[in-house]
Coordinates of C-alpha atoms and ligand atoms in Angstrom, one line a residue:
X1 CA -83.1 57.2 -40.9
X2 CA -85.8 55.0 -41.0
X3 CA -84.6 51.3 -40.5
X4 CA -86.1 49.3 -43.6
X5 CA -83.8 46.2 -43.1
X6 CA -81.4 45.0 -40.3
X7 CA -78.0 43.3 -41.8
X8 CA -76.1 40.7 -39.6
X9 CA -72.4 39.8 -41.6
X10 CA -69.3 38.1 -41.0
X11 CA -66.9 35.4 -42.1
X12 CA -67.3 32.0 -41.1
X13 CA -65.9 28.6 -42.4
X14 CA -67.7 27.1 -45.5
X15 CA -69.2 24.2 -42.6
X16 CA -70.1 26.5 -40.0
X17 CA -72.0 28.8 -42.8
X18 CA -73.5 26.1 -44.1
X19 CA -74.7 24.9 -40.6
X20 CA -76.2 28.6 -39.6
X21 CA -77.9 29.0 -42.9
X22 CA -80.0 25.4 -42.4
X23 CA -80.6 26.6 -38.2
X24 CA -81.6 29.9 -39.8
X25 CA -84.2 28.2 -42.1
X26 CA -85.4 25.6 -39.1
X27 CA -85.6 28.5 -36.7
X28 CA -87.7 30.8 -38.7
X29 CA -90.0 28.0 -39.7
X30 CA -90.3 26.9 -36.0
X31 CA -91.5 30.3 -35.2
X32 CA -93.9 30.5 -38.0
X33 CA -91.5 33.6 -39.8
X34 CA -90.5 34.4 -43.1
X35 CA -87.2 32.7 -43.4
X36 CA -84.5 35.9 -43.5
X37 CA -82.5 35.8 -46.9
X38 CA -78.8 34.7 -46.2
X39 CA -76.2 34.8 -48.3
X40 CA -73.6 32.9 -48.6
X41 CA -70.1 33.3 -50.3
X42 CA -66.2 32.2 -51.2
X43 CA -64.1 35.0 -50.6
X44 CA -60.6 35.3 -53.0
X45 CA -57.4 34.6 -50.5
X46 CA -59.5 33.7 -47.9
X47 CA -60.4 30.6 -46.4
X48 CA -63.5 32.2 -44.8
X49 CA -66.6 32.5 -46.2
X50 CA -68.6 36.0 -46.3
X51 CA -71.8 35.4 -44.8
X52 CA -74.9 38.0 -44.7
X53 CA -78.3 37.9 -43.2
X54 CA -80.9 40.0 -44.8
X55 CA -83.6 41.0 -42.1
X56 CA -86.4 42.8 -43.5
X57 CA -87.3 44.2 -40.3
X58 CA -85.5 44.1 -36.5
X59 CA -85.5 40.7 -35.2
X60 CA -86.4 40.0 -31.7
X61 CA -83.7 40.4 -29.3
X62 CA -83.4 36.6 -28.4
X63 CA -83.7 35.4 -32.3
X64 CA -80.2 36.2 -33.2
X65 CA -78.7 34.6 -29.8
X66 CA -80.6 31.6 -30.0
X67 CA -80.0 31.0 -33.7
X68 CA -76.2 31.1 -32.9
X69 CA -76.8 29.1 -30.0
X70 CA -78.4 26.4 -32.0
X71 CA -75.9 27.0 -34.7
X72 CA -73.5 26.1 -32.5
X73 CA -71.6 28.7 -32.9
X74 CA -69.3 31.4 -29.6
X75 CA -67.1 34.0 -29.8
X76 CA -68.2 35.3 -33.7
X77 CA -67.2 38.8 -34.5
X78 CA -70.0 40.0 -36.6
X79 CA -71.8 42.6 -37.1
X80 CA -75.5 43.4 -37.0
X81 CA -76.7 46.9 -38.2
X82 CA -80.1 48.5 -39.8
X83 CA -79.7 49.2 -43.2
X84 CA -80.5 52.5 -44.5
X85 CA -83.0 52.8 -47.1
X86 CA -81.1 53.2 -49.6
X87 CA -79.0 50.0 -49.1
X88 CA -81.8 47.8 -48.1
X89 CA -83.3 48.6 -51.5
X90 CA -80.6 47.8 -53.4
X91 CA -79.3 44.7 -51.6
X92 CA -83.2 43.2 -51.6
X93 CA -83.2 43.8 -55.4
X94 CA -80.4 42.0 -56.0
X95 CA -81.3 39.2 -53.8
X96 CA -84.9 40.0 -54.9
X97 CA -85.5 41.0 -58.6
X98 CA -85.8 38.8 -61.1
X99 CA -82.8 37.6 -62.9
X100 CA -82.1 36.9 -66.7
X101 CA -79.5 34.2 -67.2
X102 CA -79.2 32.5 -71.1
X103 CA -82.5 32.0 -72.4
X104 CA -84.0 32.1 -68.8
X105 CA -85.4 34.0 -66.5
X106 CA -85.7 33.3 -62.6
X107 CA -87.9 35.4 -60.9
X108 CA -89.5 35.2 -57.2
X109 CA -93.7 34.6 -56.6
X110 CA -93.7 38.1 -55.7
X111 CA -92.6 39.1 -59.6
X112 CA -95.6 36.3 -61.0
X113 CA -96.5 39.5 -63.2
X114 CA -92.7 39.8 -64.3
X115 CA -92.2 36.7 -66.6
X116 CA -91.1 37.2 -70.3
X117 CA -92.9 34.9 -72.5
X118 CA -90.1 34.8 -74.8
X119 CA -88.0 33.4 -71.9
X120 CA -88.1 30.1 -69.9
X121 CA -89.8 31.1 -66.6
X122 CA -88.7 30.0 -63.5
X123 CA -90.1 30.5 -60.2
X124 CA -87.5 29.7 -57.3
X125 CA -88.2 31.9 -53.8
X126 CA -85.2 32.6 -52.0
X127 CA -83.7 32.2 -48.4
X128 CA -84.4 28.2 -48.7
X129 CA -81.9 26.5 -50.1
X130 CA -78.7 28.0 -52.6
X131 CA -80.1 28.8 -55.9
X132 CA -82.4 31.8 -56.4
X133 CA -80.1 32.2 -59.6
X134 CA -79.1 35.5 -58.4
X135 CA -75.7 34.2 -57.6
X136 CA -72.8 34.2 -60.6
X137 CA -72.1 30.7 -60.6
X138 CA -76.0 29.6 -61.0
X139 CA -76.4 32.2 -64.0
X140 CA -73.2 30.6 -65.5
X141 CA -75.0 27.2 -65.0
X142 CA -77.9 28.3 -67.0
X143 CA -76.1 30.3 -69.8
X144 CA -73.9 27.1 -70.6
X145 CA -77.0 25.0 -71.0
X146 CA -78.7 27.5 -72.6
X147 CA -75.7 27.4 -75.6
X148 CA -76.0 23.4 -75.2
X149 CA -79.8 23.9 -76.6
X150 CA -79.0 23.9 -79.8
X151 CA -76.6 20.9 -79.9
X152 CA -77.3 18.5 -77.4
X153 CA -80.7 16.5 -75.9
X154 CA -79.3 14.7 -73.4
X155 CA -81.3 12.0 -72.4
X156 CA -80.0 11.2 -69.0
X157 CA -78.5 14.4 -67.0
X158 CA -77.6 14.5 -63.2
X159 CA -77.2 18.0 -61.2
X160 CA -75.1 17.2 -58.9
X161 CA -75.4 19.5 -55.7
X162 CA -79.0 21.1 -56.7
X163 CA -79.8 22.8 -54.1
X164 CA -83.3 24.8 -55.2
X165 CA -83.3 22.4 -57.7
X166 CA -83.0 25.5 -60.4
X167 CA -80.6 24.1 -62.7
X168 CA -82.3 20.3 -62.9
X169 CA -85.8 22.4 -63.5
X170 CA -84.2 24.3 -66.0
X171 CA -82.6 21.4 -67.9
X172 CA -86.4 19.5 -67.2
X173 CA -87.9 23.0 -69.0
X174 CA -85.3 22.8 -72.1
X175 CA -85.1 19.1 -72.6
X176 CA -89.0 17.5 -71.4
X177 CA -88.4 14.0 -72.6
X178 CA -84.6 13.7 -70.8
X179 CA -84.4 11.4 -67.3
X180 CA -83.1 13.9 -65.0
X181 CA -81.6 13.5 -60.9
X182 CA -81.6 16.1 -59.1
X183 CA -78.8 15.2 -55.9
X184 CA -77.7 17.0 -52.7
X185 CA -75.8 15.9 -49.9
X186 CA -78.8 18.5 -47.9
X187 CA -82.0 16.5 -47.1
X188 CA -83.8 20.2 -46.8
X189 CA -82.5 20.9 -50.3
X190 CA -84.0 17.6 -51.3
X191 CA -87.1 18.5 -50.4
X192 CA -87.2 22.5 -51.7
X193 CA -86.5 21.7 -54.9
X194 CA -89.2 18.7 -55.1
X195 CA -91.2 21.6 -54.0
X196 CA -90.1 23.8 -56.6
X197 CA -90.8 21.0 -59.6
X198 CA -93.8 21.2 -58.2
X199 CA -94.3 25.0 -58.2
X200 CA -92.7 25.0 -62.0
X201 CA -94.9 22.4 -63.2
X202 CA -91.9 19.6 -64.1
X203 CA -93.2 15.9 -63.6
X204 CA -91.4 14.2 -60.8
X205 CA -89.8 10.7 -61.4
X206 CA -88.8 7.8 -59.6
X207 CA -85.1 7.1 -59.4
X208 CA -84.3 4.4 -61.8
X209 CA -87.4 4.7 -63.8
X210 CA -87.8 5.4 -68.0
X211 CA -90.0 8.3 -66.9
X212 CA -89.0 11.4 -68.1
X213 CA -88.8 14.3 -65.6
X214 CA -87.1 14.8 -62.2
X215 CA -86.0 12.8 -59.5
X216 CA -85.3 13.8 -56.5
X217 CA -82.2 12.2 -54.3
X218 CA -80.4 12.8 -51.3
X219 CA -76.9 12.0 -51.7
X220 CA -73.3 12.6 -50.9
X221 CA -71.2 12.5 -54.3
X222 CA -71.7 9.8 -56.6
X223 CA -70.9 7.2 -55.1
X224 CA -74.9 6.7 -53.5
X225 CA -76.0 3.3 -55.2
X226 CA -79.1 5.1 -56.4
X227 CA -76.8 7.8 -58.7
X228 CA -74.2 5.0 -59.1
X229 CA -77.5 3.0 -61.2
X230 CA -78.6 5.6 -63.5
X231 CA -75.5 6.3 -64.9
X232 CA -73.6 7.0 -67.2
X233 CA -75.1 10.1 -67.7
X234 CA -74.9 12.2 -70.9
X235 CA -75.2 15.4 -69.0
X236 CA -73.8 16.6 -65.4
X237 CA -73.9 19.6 -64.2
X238 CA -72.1 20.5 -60.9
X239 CA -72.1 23.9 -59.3
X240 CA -70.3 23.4 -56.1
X241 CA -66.9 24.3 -55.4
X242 CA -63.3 24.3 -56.6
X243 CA -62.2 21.9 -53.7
X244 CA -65.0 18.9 -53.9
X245 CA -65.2 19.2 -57.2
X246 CA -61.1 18.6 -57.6
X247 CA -61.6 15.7 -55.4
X248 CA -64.6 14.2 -57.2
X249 CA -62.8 14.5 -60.7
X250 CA -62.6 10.8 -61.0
X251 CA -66.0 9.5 -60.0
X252 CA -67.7 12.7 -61.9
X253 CA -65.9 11.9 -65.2
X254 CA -66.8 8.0 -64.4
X255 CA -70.5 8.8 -64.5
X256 CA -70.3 10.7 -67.5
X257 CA -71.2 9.0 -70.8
X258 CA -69.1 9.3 -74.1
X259 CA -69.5 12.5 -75.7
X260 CA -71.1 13.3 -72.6
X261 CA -71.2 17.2 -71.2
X262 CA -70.0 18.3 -67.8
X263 CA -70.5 21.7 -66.6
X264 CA -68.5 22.9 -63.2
X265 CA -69.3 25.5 -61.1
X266 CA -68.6 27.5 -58.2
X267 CA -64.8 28.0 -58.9
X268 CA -63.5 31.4 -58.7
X269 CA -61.4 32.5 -61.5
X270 CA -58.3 31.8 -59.6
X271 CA -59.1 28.3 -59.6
X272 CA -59.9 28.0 -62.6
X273 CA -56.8 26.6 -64.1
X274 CA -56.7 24.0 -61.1
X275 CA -60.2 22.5 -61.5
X276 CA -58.9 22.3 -65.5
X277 CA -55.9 20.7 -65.1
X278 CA -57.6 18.3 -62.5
X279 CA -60.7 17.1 -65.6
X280 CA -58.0 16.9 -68.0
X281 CA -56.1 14.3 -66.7
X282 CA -59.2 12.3 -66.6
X283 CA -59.4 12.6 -70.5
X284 CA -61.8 15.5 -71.0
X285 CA -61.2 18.7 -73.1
X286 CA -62.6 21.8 -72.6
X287 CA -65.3 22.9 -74.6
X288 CA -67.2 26.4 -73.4
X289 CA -66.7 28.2 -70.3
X290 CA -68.5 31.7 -68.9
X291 CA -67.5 33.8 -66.5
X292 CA -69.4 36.3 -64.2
X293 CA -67.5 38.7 -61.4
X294 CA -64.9 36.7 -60.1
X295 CA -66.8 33.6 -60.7
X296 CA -66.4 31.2 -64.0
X297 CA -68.1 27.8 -65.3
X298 CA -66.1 25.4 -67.4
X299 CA -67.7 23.5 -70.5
X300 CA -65.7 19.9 -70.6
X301 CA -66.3 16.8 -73.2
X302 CA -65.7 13.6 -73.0
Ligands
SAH1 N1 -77.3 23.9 -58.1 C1 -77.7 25.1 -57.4 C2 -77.2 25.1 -55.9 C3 -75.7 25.2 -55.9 S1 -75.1 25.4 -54.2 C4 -77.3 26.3 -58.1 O1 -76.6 26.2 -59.1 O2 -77.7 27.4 -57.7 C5 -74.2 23.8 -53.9 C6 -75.1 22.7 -53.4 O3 -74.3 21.6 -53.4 C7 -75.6 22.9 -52.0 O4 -77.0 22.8 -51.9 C8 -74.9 21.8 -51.2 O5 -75.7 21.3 -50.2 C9 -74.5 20.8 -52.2 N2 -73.4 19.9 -52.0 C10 -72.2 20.2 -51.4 N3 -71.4 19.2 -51.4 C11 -72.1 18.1 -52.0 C12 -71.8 16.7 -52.2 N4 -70.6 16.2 -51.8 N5 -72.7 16.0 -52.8 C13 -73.9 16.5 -53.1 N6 -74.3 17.8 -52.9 C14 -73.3 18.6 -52.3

């Protein structure tokens, strides 16, 4: 067998994930390395999260102790294996190959020659922050917006957790004139998906400004005063999880204008009726929804 990938998994709480996939990222770059894909995901009945880190070839021996040293994290029962051929192909593709989602298409530098002129390109490399678009919950994202096209031209929208920044580029790609925030509690997101505006050719903003395009913020929720002064907002999209968004029902429905469109994402279909019941007793009504695997987005109205 030759080894074309290595593969280290296991489960981890959604914190300590979190916290080895930025230590991955600061690692790599502090050795001058490609930054190894990880992945990333909720698991059904499980509090755990599935974690996997793509390797396209055998990391030194040291990398993978020091990066759990640094990640803070003893006593994990993973495992770390070469991939076979076969595998690696088809797990780099998926990570890898360009994905059509609604009227868009996200696709990484190495697929430049890839783009569908009859689509909405976007060029988002992964193993930086969430959001390659590869992932269920992102495509939902953007086949949602992709329906709102016809109906809605928001002029204010917020994406709320936007880690690569794909979903505020593609809502900056369908609506050019809208004021549009791009947040994340992850100062490295932040700054990725400024670097992807950048890359996709979408104007960056200041906060607070007329000026269409994208601003960029670091923030934790909505209650930042920065996010708190450009609302209310006649679009948010959210694709983070069943449990914060549940607990943010209030201030998210607070920052969202009349007639205003929320998208959710990141529930599994099992939540699905609790992340429902939760927006409608702040007075909004269901609208759209999309689902992908296990994953679905809800549609809501003010
Ligand atoms: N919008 C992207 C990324 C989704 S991943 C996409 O659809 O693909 C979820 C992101 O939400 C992560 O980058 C995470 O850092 C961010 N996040 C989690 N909790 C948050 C909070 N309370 N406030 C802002 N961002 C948050």
């Amino acid at each position: 067998m030759t080894d074309t990938g290595w593969k280290l998994s296991g489960e981890l709480t959604p914190d300590v994930a979190e916290r080895l996939d930025v230590t991955l990222e600061l690692l790599a770059d502090a050795k001058g390395i490609a930054p190894p894909t990880l992945s990333r995901f909720e698991q059904r009945d499980s509090d755990l999260w599935r974690v996997d880190i793509f390797f396209a070839e055998r990391p030194a021996e040291t990398f993978v102790e020091e990066l759990l040293d640094k990640a803070g994290i003893t006593r994990w029962a993973y495992e770390f294996a070469p991939i076979e051929d076969r595998d690696w192909v088809s797990e780099s593709q998926k990570l890898l190959a360009p994905v059509r989602a609604g009227d868009f298409l996200v696709y990484g530098s190495h697929d430049a020659d890839k783009t569908e002129a009859s689509l909405i390109n976007l060029q988002i490399d992964a193993g930086q922050a969430f959001g390659t678009g590869k992932h269920e919950t992102t495509a939902a994202c953007l086949e949602l917006m992709s329906g709102l096209r016809q109906s809605k031209a928001p002029e204010n929208a917020l994406d709320l957790g936007t880690g690569s920044g794909v979903l505020a580029l593609a809502a900056a790609k369908i609506w050019p004139d809208a004021r549009i925030t791009a947040s994340d509690i992850d100062p490295i997101a932040v700054d990725v998906a400024r670097e992807n505006g950048a890359i996709n050719a979408v104007p960056e903003r200041q906060a607070a400004s007329d000026a269409a395009g994208v601003a960029y913020l670091t923030a934790d929720g909505l209650t930042d005063e920065p996010l708190k002064a450009e609302k209310p907002y006649d679009l948010i999209v959210a694709n983070i999880l069943a449990g914060p968004l549940i607990d943010m029902a209030a201030d998210i429905t607070g920052a969202l204008a009349p007639h205003g469109a929320l998208i959710l994402s990141g529930l599994l279909i099992s939540q699905r009726d609790d992340v429902l019941t939760a927006y409608r007793a702040q007075g909004l009504s269901l609208d759209s929804e999309a689902e992908s695997g296990e994953w679905c987005a809800l549609q809501l109205t003010r």
